[in-house]
XYZ file of C-alpha atoms in Angstrom:
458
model
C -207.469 46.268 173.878
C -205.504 44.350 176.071
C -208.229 41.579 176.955
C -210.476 39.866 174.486
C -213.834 41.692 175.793
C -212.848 44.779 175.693
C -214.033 46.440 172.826
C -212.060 49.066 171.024
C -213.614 52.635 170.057
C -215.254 52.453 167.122
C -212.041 54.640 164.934
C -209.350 52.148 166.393
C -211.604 49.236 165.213
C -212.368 50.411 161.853
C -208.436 50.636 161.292
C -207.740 47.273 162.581
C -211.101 46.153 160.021
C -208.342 48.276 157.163
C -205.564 46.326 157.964
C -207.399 42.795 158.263
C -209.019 43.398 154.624
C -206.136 45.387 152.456
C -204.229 42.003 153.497
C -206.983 39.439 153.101
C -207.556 41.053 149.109
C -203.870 40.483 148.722
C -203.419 37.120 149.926
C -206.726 36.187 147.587
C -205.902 38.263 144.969
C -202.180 36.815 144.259
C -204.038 32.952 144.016
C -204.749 34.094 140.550
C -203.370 37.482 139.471
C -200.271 35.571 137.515
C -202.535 33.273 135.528
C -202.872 35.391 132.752
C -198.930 35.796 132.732
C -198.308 32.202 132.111
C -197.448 32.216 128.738
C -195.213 35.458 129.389
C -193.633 33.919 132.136
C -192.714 30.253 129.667
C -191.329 32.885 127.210
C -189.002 34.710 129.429
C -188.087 31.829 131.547
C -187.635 29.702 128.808
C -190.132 27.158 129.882
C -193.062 24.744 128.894
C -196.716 25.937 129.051
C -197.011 22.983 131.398
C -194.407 23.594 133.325
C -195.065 27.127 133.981
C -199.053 26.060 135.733
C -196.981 25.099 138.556
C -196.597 28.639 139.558
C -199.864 28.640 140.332
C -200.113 25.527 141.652
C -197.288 25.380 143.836
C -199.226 28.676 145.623
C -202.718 27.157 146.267
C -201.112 23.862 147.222
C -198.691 25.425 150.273
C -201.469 28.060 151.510
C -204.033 25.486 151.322
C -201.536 22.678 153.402
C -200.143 25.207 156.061
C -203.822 26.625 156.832
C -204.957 24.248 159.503
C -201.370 24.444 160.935
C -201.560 28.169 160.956
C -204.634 28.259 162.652
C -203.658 26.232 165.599
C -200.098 28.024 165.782
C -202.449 31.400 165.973
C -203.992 30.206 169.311
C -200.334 29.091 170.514
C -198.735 31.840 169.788
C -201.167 34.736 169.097
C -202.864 35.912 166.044
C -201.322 39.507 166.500
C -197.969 37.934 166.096
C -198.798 35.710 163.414
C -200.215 38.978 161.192
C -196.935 40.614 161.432
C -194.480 37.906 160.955
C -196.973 36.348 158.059
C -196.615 40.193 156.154
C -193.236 40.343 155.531
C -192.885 36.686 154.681
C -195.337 37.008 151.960
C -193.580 40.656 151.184
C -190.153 38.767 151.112
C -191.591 36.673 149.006
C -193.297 38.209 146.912
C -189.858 40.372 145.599
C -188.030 37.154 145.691
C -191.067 36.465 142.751
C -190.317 39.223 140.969
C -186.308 38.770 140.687
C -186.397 35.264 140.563
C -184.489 34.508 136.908
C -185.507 30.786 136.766
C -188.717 29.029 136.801
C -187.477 26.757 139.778
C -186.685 29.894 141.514
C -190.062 31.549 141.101
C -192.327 28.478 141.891
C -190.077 28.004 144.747
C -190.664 31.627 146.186
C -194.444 31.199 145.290
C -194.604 28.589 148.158
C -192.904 30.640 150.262
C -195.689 33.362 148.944
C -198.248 30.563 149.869
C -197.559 30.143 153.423
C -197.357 33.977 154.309
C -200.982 34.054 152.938
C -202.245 30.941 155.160
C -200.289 33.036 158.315
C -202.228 36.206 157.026
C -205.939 34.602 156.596
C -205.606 32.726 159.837
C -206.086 35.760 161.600
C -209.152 38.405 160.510
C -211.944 35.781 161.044
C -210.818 35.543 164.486
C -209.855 38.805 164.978
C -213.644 40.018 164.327
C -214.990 37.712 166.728
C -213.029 39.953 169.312
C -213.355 43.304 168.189
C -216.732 43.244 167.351
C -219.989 42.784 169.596
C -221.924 39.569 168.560
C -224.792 41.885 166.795
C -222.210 43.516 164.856
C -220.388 39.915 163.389
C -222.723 39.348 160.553
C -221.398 42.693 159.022
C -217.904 41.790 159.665
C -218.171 38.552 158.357
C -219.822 40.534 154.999
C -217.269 42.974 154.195
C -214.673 40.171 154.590
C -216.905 37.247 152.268
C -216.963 40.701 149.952
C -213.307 40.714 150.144
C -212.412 37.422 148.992
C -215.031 37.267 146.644
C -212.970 40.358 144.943
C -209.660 39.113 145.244
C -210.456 35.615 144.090
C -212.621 36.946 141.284
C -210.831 40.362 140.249
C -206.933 38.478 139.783
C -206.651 37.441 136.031
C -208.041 40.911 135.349
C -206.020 43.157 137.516
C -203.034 41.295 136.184
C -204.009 41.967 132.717
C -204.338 45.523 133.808
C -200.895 45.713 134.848
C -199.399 43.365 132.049
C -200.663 45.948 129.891
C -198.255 48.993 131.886
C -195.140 47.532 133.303
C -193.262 43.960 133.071
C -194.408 40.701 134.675
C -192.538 41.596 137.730
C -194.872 43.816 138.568
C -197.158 41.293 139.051
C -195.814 40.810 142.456
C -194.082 44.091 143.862
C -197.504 45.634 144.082
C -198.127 43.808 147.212
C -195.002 45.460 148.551
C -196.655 48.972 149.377
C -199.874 46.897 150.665
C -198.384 44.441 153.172
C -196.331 47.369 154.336
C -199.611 49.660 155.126
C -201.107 46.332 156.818
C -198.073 45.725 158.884
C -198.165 50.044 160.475
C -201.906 49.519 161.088
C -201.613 45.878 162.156
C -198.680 46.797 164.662
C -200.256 49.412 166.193
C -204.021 48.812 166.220
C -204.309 44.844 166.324
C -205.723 43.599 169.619
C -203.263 41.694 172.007
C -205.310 38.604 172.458
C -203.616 36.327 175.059
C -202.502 32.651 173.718
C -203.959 29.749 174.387
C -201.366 27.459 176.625
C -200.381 24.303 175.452
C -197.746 22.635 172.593
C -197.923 22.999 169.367
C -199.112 19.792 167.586
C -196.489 19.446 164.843
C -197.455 15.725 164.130
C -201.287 16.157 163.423
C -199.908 19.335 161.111
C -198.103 17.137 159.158
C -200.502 14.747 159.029
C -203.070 17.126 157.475
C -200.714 18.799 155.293
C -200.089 15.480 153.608
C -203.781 14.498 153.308
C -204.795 18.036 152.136
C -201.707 17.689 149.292
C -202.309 14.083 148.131
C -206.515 15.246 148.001
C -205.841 18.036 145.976
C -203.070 16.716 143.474
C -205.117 13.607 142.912
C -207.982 15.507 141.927
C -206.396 17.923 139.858
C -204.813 14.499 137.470
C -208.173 12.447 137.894
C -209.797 14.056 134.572
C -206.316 12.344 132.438
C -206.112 9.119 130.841
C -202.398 9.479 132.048
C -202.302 10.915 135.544
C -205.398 8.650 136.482
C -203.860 5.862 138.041
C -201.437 7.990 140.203
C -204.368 9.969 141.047
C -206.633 7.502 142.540
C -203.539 5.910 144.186
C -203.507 9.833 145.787
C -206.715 9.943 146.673
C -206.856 6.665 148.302
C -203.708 7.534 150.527
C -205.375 10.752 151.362
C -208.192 8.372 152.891
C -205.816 6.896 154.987
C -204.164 9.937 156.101
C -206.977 11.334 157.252
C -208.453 8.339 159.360
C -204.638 8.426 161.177
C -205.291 11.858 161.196
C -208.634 12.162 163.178
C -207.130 8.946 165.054
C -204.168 11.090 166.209
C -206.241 14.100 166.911
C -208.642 12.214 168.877
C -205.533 11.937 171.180
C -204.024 14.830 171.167
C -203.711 17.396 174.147
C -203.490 20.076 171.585
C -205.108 18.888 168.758
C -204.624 20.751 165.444
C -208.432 20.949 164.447
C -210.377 19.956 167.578
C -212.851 17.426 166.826
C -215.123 18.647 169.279
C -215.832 21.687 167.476
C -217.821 19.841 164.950
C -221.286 19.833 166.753
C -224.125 19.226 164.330
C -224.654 22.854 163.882
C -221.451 23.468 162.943
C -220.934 20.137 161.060
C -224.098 21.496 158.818
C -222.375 25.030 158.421
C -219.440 23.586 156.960
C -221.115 20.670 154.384
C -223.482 23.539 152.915
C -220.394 25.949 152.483
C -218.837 22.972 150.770
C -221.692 22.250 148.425
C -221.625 25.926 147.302
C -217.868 26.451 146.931
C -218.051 23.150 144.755
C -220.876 24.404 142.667
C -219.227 28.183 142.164
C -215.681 26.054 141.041
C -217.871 23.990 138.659
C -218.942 26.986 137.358
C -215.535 28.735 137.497
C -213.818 26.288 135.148
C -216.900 25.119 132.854
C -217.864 28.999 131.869
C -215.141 30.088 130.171
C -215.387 27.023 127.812
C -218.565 27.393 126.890
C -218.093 31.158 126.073
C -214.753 30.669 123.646
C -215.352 27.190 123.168
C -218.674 26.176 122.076
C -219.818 30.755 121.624
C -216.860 31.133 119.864
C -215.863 34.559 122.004
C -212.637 35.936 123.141
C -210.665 35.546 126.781
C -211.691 39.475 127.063
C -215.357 39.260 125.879
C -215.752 36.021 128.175
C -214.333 37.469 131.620
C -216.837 40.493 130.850
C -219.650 37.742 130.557
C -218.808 36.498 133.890
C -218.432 39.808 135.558
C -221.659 40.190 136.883
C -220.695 37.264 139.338
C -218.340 39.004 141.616
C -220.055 42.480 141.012
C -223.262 41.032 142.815
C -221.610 39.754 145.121
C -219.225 43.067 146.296
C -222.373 44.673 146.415
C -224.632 42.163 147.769
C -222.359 40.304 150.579
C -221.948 43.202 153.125
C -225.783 43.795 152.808
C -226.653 40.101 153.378
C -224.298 40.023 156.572
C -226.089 43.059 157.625
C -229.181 41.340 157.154
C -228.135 38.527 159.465
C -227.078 40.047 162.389
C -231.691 40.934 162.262
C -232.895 37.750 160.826
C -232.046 33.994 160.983
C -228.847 33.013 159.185
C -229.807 30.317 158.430
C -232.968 31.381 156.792
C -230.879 33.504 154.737
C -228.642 30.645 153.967
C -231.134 28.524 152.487
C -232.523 31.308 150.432
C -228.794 32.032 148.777
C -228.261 27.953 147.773
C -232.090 27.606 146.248
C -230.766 30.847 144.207
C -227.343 29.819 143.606
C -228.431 26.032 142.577
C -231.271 27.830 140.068
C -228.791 30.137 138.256
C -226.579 27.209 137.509
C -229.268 25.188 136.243
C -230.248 28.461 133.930
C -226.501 28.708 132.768
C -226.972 24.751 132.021
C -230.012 25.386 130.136
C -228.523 28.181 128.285
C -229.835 28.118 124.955
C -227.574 28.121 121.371
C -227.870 32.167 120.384
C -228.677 33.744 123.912
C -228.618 36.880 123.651
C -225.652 39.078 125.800
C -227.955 40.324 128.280
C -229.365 37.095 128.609
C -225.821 35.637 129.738
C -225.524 38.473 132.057
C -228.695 37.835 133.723
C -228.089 34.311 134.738
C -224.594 34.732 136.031
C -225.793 37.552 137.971
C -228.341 35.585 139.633
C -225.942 33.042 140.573
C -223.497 35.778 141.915
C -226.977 36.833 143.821
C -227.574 33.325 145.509
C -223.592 33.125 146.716
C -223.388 36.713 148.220
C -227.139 36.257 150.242
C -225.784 32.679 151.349
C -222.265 33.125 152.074
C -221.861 36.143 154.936
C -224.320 34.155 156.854
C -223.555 30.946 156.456
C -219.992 32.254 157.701
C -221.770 34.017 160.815
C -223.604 31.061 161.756
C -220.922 28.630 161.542
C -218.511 31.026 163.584
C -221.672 31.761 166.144
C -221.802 27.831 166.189
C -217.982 27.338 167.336
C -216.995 28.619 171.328
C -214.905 31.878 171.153
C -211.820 29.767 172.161
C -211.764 27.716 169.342
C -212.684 30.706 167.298
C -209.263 30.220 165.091
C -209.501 26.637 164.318
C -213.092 27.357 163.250
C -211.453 29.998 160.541
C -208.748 27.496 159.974
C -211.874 25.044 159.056
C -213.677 27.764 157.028
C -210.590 28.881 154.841
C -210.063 25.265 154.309
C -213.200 24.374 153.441
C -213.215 27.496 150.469
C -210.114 25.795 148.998
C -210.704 21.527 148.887
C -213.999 22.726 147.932
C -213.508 24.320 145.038
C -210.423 22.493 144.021
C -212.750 19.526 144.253
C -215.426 21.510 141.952
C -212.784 22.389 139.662
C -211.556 18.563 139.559
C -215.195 17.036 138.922
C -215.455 19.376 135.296
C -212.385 17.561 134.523
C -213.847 14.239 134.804
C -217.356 15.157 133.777
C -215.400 16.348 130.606
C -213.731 13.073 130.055
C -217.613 11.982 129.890
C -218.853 13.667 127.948
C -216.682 13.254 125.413
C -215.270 17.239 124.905
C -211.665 15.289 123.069
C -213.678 15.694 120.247
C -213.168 19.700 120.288
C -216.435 20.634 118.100
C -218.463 23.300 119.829
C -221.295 20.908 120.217
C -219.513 18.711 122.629
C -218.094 21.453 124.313
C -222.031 22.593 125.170
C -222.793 18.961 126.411
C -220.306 18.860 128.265
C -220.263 22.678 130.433
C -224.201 22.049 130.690
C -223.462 18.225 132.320
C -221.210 20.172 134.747
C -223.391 22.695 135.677
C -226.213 20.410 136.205
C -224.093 18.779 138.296
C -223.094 21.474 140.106
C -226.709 22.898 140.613
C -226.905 19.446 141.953
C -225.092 19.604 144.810
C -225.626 23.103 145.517
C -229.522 21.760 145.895
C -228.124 18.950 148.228
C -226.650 21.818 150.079
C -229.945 23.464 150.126
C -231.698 20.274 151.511
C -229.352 20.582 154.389
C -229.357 24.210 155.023
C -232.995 23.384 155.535
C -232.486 20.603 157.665
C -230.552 23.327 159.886
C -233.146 25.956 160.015
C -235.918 23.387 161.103
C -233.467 22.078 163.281
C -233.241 25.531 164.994
């Protein structure tokens, strides 16, 4: 294990596969486990509902900013040494959360809590490209789409789960126990992967970080009458960060995100993943409106509507990366988007009355088309991108998941604003979650259109 093609026996590797997914489903998992605590939290912290958001925010917007820095620093410095120093930050952190006594003091731990998870998901993507022989990736690359499917999906209810035993703290000193197990197993299983040589390019970091921040708090105001102006002036400065950002990289001995690693086939990989993150956070926001909203059920009885979603896809994902490592990816690929963009158009078509199982059908079926796309589409990109640029390819991939979907999530806003849902009656609540969704099958067809463009370019 001392050399990146040397493969460990098949026990050692299935323990380092433990360590790289128990910390993966907590990193993904805490992105949304305290969401249903907010209006706990603005009680006991004697703060505003609007205020408190920002503990979520303040999360997703430092993991999300540090990830293409933490990718780079991975090849500098090694990815074994980033997993166990990014652990016990985001342990550290995460018991800072639970005694902070202010809300400045927890949304200031939270980023803390945000950049241990970019060091932590740096690393497993990588990590399977090394302990794994090319014919077993696809199955890797499964188990950990499966992964953060279930932590990104399973948070509001496993924090419910534990609101309903034990004190918000909790919340966050149950990732104590698990970043301690990942550390032993980590520490004494990880491969030693030498580093790459070469500086560290702090400039282009920065220059990202402040692009990926302006993006993603402009889109998150565009949707208000209020915010818009200040969120269009974002947006167009994150333009102009990122042309002096490519212009700087260009440059750069070290680049943070080599632009050479964006070859056509890889270039294709990533614009279908990002047509089917921003249909699935289309779909993530616009649901649950249209089931309390415009159905007239509860928070409980509409997370069980959406359940079959992330069920499908636990069980689905590490069959479909299975599947790839014995057919084309990118076969499979196209087949998950022409699924994924038909379920959305069913949930936009919904009709007035459907029946429960009816519901259940149609968000299973898009939970269907993301699992059979996504485990490919991962191996494919990652087969696309040489084995030394393996972590700024991840760094590229977990990006890619977040601007995505924040960028999904953004567009219901505005599409809402359209469609006129200030009224509040149920009916323009329906207009308004089926405009999304039709937009969002949309682009997850556009995605389709190029996953097909890929396969015949093959």
């Amino acid at each position: 294990m001392t050399s990146s093609t040397t493969q460990p026996p098949v026990v050692r590797r299935n323990l380092v596969v433990a360590a790289m997914l128990s910390a993966t489903l907590m990193a993904t998992i805490d992105a949304s486990i305290v969401n249903v605590a907010l209006p706990t939290l603005a009680r006991d912290l004697d703060a505003s509902a609007s205020d408190t958001v920002w503990v979520t925010t303040a999360f997703l917007l430092a993991a999300a900013c540090c990830i293409p820095a933490t990718a780079a620093l991975g090849d500098r410095i090694g990815r074994r040494r980033l997993f166990l120093v990014g652990l016990p930050v985001f342990a550290v952190a995460s018991i800072a959360c639970a005694a902070a006594s202010t809300l400045g003091l927890l949304v200031a731990a939270r980023v803390v809590q945000g950049i241990g998870s970019s060091l932590i998901l740096a690393v497993p993507i990588p990590t399977y490209r090394h302990v794994f022989p090319p014919e077993r990736l696809g199955s890797a690359l499964g188990l950990n789409a499966m992964t953060v499917a279930l932590g990104t999906s399973a948070g509001p209810t496993l924090g419910g789960l534990l609101l309903s035993v034990a004190p918000w703290p909790w919340l966050f000193l149950v990732n104590v126990p698990i970043a301690a197990v990942s550390f032993v197993l980590g520490l004494r299983h990880l491969p030693r992967v030498p580093a790459r040589p070469g500086r560290f390019d702090a400039s282009g970091s920065v220059l990202i970080a402040a692009a990926i921040s302006c993006f993603l708090l402009g889109i998150r105001g565009v949707g208000a009458t209020s915010t818009l102006p200040l969120s269009v002036a974002l947006l167009v400065l994150a333009v102009v960060l990122v042309g002096f950002f490519v212009r700087h990289e260009a440059r750069s001995a070290n680049p943070v995100i080599p632009l050479g690693l964006f070859t056509r086939p890889f270039s294709l990989a990533v614009l279908t993943a990002a047509c089917s993150f921003f249909g699935q956070g289309t779909a993530f926001v616009a649901l649950p409106f249209l089931f309390q909203e415009s159905f007239g059920d509860s928070a409980l009885r509409s997370a069980l509507l959406f359940t079959p979603w992330p069920l499908v896809i636990v069980v689905v994902a590490p069959l479909s990366g299975r599947a790839a490592d014995r057919v084309s990816p990118r076969l499979l690929a196209l087949i998950g988007l022409v699924v994924l963009a038909g379920g959305l158009l069913s949930l936009a078509l919904l009709p007035d009355g459907a029946s429960t199982v009816d519901i259940l059908v149609r968000t299973g079926v898009c939970g269907l088309g993301f699992a059979v796309f996504q485990s490919p589409n991962n191996r494919d990109m990652m087969a696309a991108a040489p084995l030394r640029l393996a972590g700024s390819a991840a760094g590229v991939l977990n990006l890619n998941r977040t601007v995505s979907q924040s960028t999904g999530s953004g567009a219901v806003g505005v599409l809402f604003v359209i469609a006129g849902v200030a009224t509040g009656s149920a009916a323009a609540h329906t207009h308004a979650v089926s405009l999304v969704l039709t937009v969002g099958a949309a682009v997850t067809a556009v995605g389709a259109v190029l996953a097909a463009v890929r396969l015949r370019g093959a």
